[in-house]
Amino acid sequence: MGLLGAFVALAPAWGQRLVEWTEGPGELGLGYPVPIPVDTAQAFDGFRTYAGLHARHQDLALNSPFVSGQVVGQTSAGREIWAYLIGDPDTLTPEGSLESAVMLQGGVHAREWQSPEVVTGLMELMLERADDGYIHQYLLENQTIVLIPVLNIDGFLQTQRFPRSNYLGTDPRFPETWPRDGRMRRKNMEGVDEILDTTSDHLLGIDLNRNNPPFWASGSGSSSDQRDLTYHGNAPHGQPETQAMVAAAELGPAARLRAYTDAHSYSQVLFIDPTGNRRLQSVRFRLLADFADHHVRLPGNKRYLTTPSAGLAGTTSEYFQETHQIPSWTLEIEPSDGNQPALPGQGADYGGLATNGHDGFILPEREIRRVRENLAQSFVVAYYHQAGPPSVAALRFTDIETGAVVYDAEWLVVDSTSRTLHVDQLQPLETGRRYEAWVAFDKPMRWRENGAVVALPGQSAFSTRVTTRLHVGNTSVSLDGPESRWLAQPGGAPDGYRRYRDDTYVTEVQLDPEVVDAATVQATFDIDVDDMVGQQLDTDPATVLDWADGHWIRYEDNNGAETDLGGRDRSLRVPVTGEDQPAPFLIEPGNTAAYFDPARAGEGFLLEVLADQRLVIYWFAYND
C-alpha cells in the first residue's frame, strides 16, 4: 500500500458518511428514478448489468461470422478483459488491399455507465445491418473495428453492486460535494476490497485514464496523491487494464489503426489533445465535424462540442494519438455540463434537480436507448470517413440499342500500394449513337431517405453534386442529364451497382458528329464527385491510398500532390470516332462458340451461353 496508503488507512474520517442517491429532493436528489442495472442481455430502456452486457457480446460473437472475441488481459482482481473484432475474418478488402482499423473503448471510468452501453450499441447496430448491401456491410468488409466494451471491470462491478450508495465527506479536494466509491467509483480496484463498509481503502485505486505514456504524471490533471480521483499510479501502463488495452490495439493490428475513441461521460463534448502535426489536426477537424454535425440531426438534437482538453495528463487518447499518429479523441457522452446555452446542464437537461454536479454521471434510464443508438450511427459515419476517400473502380459504356458492352475498364489491385488498369474494348464510341456510361467507385457514395438521394444528415446539399464530362481534343462535353442516377439495386452493369448500394452512377452519352471527325481519337472521361462526407476522389487510382504519419498517403489532388484534398478523376481514356461502326454483337442465351490455341494442339474449349447470366465451358482433348 505504501506510506501514503497507510496514512489514509489510519487517518480519521472527517465527516465521512454513506449517502444515497434519491429520486426526490435531498443531498443527492436526482429528480428522476435512480437507475438500477438489469440482468439482461437485450437492449432496452435502461442499463444492463456487466453480466448482461458480457452475455450479449458473447452471444453475438457465437452467432455472427463478423464478430470474434478474445481475452486480452486480466483486471487487478483477475477478471478476464475481453476485446472484440467486428469485421469479416480476413485482413483484406474485397478488392485485395489491406483493411484499415479503428478502435472504440468504454468503461475506463467505472461510474460512467453510458460508455459500455454505447460501445455495445455500436456492436449491435453493425451486426443488425451486416447484410444491408450498404454502408454497414461496406465497413464490415473493408475495416476492422476493435472494441473494448468495459476496461475497468472491477470498478464497474463495484458501482453496480451499490447503484445508490457512496461516501461523502472524504474526497481530499472537495469532501462535501464529491461522492466517492460505491456508485461514484471512478478508479480501478487496485488495493481495494469489494466491501463498501471497509472505510480504509475506498479512496484507493488507479485512474486508468492517467496511467498512459508519453505524458504520464504530467500536468495538473494528473495526481500523485493515492487518494485523488486522478491518481496516475506508479508507472505508465503499470496497470493490467492499460496493458490489456495495448494488447487489444494489436488485434487491429495497431499499425492499421486510423482512429481511436475513449468513451466517457459526462459533458457532451469531444475532447481533443494538442498536436504539432498539422495534417493530422486538419483531418481530425473534418472527421469530428462529420461526427458532430451528423449527431445533432438525429432524434434528441444533441450537439457535441469539439473542445481542447484541459492539458496533457496521461490519457488513453494522448497515448494513441502520439504513438500511432491517428485522430484520437475522448467522447464525453451527454448530459451537458452547463457548456451549452440551450441546456441547463447535468441532470437538469432531462428535468432533474441538478443539486450535485455528479448527477451528470447518472443518466436517466429512459434516455440510454436513444443515446446508444444515436451515437452508434454517428460512429458509423466517422468510420466511413476513415475507411478512406473514394476512387473510381470501373467504367463501362453500354450500347443502348443492343445492350452490348463496347468499353470496359477496371482498376485491379496488384499489391498493397498499386493497381493496374484492365481495359476491354469492342469498338470506339460512335458519334450520334446512344450509350450509357456506368461508373463505379470503391465505396458507397450516397445517402437515401424514403428512396431518394439526399445529403447525409449534417452535410450540405453541395455534397450530392456530380459532374461528368468527356474531353475530346479541345471540346468538353457534359454527360449529366435527366437520366443520370445512382443505382440502388444489385446486379452490376448496366442496371445494378457494383458491390454496395449507391457505389455506381450512370448517365447517358450521345456525342454530336461535330465533336470528332472520321478519325478515331482518345477522349478523356472526367468525373468530379464527393462521397457522403464530402471527401473528393483520389485522382490517381493507380496508387492505393493509405494512412501514415497522421495523414493520407498516395491520395492525390488535381495536381498530383498528396494534400489530403483529392480532386477530379481524369485517369481513363475512351476511344471516340466519327466513322460508322457495325452494330455491336451481343452475347446472349443461345450463343455457342469453340476455341483452341494453335500453340497448344490437343485441347480446346466449347462455350455455351445459358439464361440468367450463366456460361458453361466444356474442355475437350483430342489426339493427332
mmCIF file of C-alpha atoms in Angstrom, residues 186-310:
data_model
loop_
_atom_site.group_PDB
_atom_site.id
_atom_site.type_symbol
_atom_site.label_atom_id
_atom_site.label_comp_id
_atom_site.label_asym_id
_atom_site.label_seq_id
_atom_site.Cartn_x
_atom_site.Cartn_y
_atom_site.Cartn_z
ATOM 1 C CA ARG A 186 -14.046 6.193 -10.892
ATOM 2 C CA LYS A 187 -10.732 4.359 -10.477
ATOM 3 C CA ASN A 188 -9.924 0.680 -10.693
ATOM 4 C CA MET A 189 -9.871 -1.555 -7.574
ATOM 5 C CA GLU A 190 -6.098 -1.756 -7.055
ATOM 6 C CA GLY A 191 -5.657 -2.200 -3.270
ATOM 7 C CA VAL A 192 -9.420 -2.065 -2.664
ATOM 8 C CA ASP A 193 -11.766 -4.781 -1.464
ATOM 9 C CA GLU A 194 -15.354 -5.068 -2.659
ATOM 10 C CA ILE A 195 -16.929 -4.330 0.719
ATOM 11 C CA LEU A 196 -18.312 -0.814 0.823
ATOM 12 C CA ASP A 197 -18.248 -0.744 4.635
ATOM 13 C CA THR A 198 -14.442 -1.052 4.575
ATOM 14 C CA THR A 199 -13.652 2.615 5.084
ATOM 15 C CA SER A 200 -9.868 2.411 4.993
ATOM 16 C CA ASP A 201 -9.466 1.714 1.269
ATOM 17 C CA HIS A 202 -12.317 3.355 -0.577
ATOM 18 C CA LEU A 203 -10.203 6.281 -1.821
ATOM 19 C CA LEU A 204 -7.551 3.987 -3.315
ATOM 20 C CA GLY A 205 -7.183 2.671 -6.873
ATOM 21 C CA ILE A 206 -5.635 3.972 -10.084
ATOM 22 C CA ASP A 207 -7.202 6.316 -12.620
ATOM 23 C CA LEU A 208 -6.683 4.297 -15.812
ATOM 24 C CA ASN A 209 -7.102 7.449 -17.866
ATOM 25 C CA ARG A 210 -3.999 8.925 -16.216
ATOM 26 C CA ASN A 211 -1.823 5.811 -16.496
ATOM 27 C CA ASN A 212 -0.585 6.190 -20.071
ATOM 28 C CA PRO A 213 2.615 7.345 -21.760
ATOM 29 C CA PRO A 214 4.004 9.587 -23.127
ATOM 30 C CA PHE A 215 2.531 12.206 -20.749
ATOM 31 C CA TRP A 216 2.151 10.040 -17.668
ATOM 32 C CA ALA A 217 2.463 12.048 -14.416
ATOM 33 C CA SER A 218 2.241 15.297 -16.391
ATOM 34 C CA GLY A 219 0.111 18.375 -15.903
ATOM 35 C CA SER A 220 -2.381 19.471 -13.287
ATOM 36 C CA GLY A 221 -4.945 16.922 -14.465
ATOM 37 C CA SER A 222 -2.906 14.049 -13.037
ATOM 38 C CA SER A 223 -2.210 13.488 -9.332
ATOM 39 C CA SER A 224 0.461 11.710 -7.313
ATOM 40 C CA ASP A 225 -1.911 11.549 -4.321
ATOM 41 C CA GLN A 226 -3.200 7.988 -3.892
ATOM 42 C CA ARG A 227 -6.477 9.347 -2.537
ATOM 43 C CA ASP A 228 -7.161 11.591 -5.510
ATOM 44 C CA LEU A 229 -9.623 10.744 -8.287
ATOM 45 C CA THR A 230 -6.857 11.250 -10.842
ATOM 46 C CA TYR A 231 -4.057 9.270 -9.174
ATOM 47 C CA HIS A 232 -1.787 8.128 -12.018
ATOM 48 C CA GLY A 233 -0.194 5.071 -10.374
ATOM 49 C CA ASN A 234 3.463 4.176 -10.005
ATOM 50 C CA ALA A 235 4.381 3.688 -13.678
ATOM 51 C CA PRO A 236 2.996 4.323 -17.168
ATOM 52 C CA HIS A 237 0.937 1.366 -18.301
ATOM 53 C CA GLY A 238 1.650 -0.072 -14.899
ATOM 54 C CA GLN A 239 -1.869 -1.468 -14.544
ATOM 55 C CA PRO A 240 -3.084 -4.750 -16.029
ATOM 56 C CA GLU A 241 -6.074 -2.951 -17.526
ATOM 57 C CA THR A 242 -3.999 -0.452 -19.527
ATOM 58 C CA GLN A 243 -1.709 -3.284 -20.608
ATOM 59 C CA ALA A 244 -4.806 -5.141 -21.871
ATOM 60 C CA MET A 245 -5.795 -2.025 -23.854
ATOM 61 C CA VAL A 246 -2.441 -2.065 -25.645
ATOM 62 C CA ALA A 247 -2.849 -5.785 -26.383
ATOM 63 C CA ALA A 248 -6.323 -5.161 -27.818
ATOM 64 C CA ALA A 249 -4.988 -2.497 -30.193
ATOM 65 C CA GLU A 250 -2.573 -5.059 -31.631
ATOM 66 C CA LEU A 251 -5.554 -7.118 -32.777
ATOM 67 C CA GLY A 252 -6.315 -4.358 -35.315
ATOM 68 C CA PRO A 253 -3.385 -4.591 -35.820
ATOM 69 C CA ALA A 254 -2.200 -1.337 -34.260
ATOM 70 C CA ALA A 255 -0.216 -0.440 -37.382
ATOM 71 C CA ARG A 256 -3.502 -0.297 -39.343
ATOM 72 C CA LEU A 257 -5.355 1.990 -36.901
ATOM 73 C CA ARG A 258 -6.844 5.162 -38.366
ATOM 74 C CA ALA A 259 -8.957 6.380 -35.415
ATOM 75 C CA TYR A 260 -9.312 5.869 -31.670
ATOM 76 C CA THR A 261 -12.039 6.957 -29.255
ATOM 77 C CA ASP A 262 -12.249 6.594 -25.488
ATOM 78 C CA ALA A 263 -15.908 6.828 -24.460
ATOM 79 C CA HIS A 264 -16.604 8.581 -21.147
ATOM 80 C CA SER A 265 -19.287 10.708 -19.528
ATOM 81 C CA TYR A 266 -20.230 13.402 -19.000
ATOM 82 C CA SER A 267 -20.226 16.926 -20.538
ATOM 83 C CA GLN A 268 -21.340 16.281 -24.147
ATOM 84 C CA VAL A 269 -18.054 17.215 -25.774
ATOM 85 C CA LEU A 270 -15.352 15.719 -27.976
ATOM 86 C CA PHE A 271 -12.093 16.377 -26.131
ATOM 87 C CA ILE A 272 -9.054 16.652 -28.396
ATOM 88 C CA ASP A 273 -5.398 16.831 -27.432
ATOM 89 C CA PRO A 274 -2.830 19.229 -28.891
ATOM 90 C CA THR A 275 -0.688 18.033 -31.766
ATOM 91 C CA GLY A 276 2.100 19.602 -33.766
ATOM 92 C CA ASN A 277 1.107 17.510 -36.790
ATOM 93 C CA ARG A 278 -0.896 19.980 -38.855
ATOM 94 C CA ARG A 279 -2.141 17.439 -41.361
ATOM 95 C CA LEU A 280 -3.373 15.184 -38.550
ATOM 96 C CA GLN A 281 -5.035 18.194 -36.969
ATOM 97 C CA SER A 282 -6.778 19.036 -40.244
ATOM 98 C CA VAL A 283 -8.084 15.501 -40.872
ATOM 99 C CA ARG A 284 -9.244 15.240 -37.241
ATOM 100 C CA PHE A 285 -11.119 18.546 -37.528
ATOM 101 C CA ARG A 286 -13.061 17.326 -40.582
ATOM 102 C CA LEU A 287 -13.696 13.931 -39.019
ATOM 103 C CA LEU A 288 -15.119 15.318 -35.771
ATOM 104 C CA ALA A 289 -17.177 17.872 -37.676
ATOM 105 C CA ASP A 290 -18.764 14.985 -39.592
ATOM 106 C CA PHE A 291 -19.447 13.180 -36.300
ATOM 107 C CA ALA A 292 -20.945 16.193 -34.508
ATOM 108 C CA ASP A 293 -22.908 17.573 -37.477
ATOM 109 C CA HIS A 294 -24.437 14.165 -38.093
ATOM 110 C CA HIS A 295 -25.338 13.574 -34.459
ATOM 111 C CA VAL A 296 -27.159 16.879 -33.948
ATOM 112 C CA ARG A 297 -29.563 15.929 -36.753
ATOM 113 C CA LEU A 298 -30.668 12.741 -35.004
ATOM 114 C CA PRO A 299 -33.587 12.481 -32.553
ATOM 115 C CA GLY A 300 -32.725 14.474 -29.450
ATOM 116 C CA ASN A 301 -30.765 17.119 -31.431
ATOM 117 C CA LYS A 302 -27.724 16.778 -29.172
ATOM 118 C CA ARG A 303 -24.791 18.923 -30.232
ATOM 119 C CA TYR A 304 -21.328 17.660 -29.278
ATOM 120 C CA LEU A 305 -18.789 20.460 -28.983
ATOM 121 C CA THR A 306 -15.195 19.874 -30.066
ATOM 122 C CA THR A 307 -13.113 21.183 -27.174
ATOM 123 C CA PRO A 308 -9.378 21.179 -26.428
ATOM 124 C CA SER A 309 -8.507 19.018 -23.429
ATOM 125 C CA ALA A 310 -7.526 20.752 -20.204
#
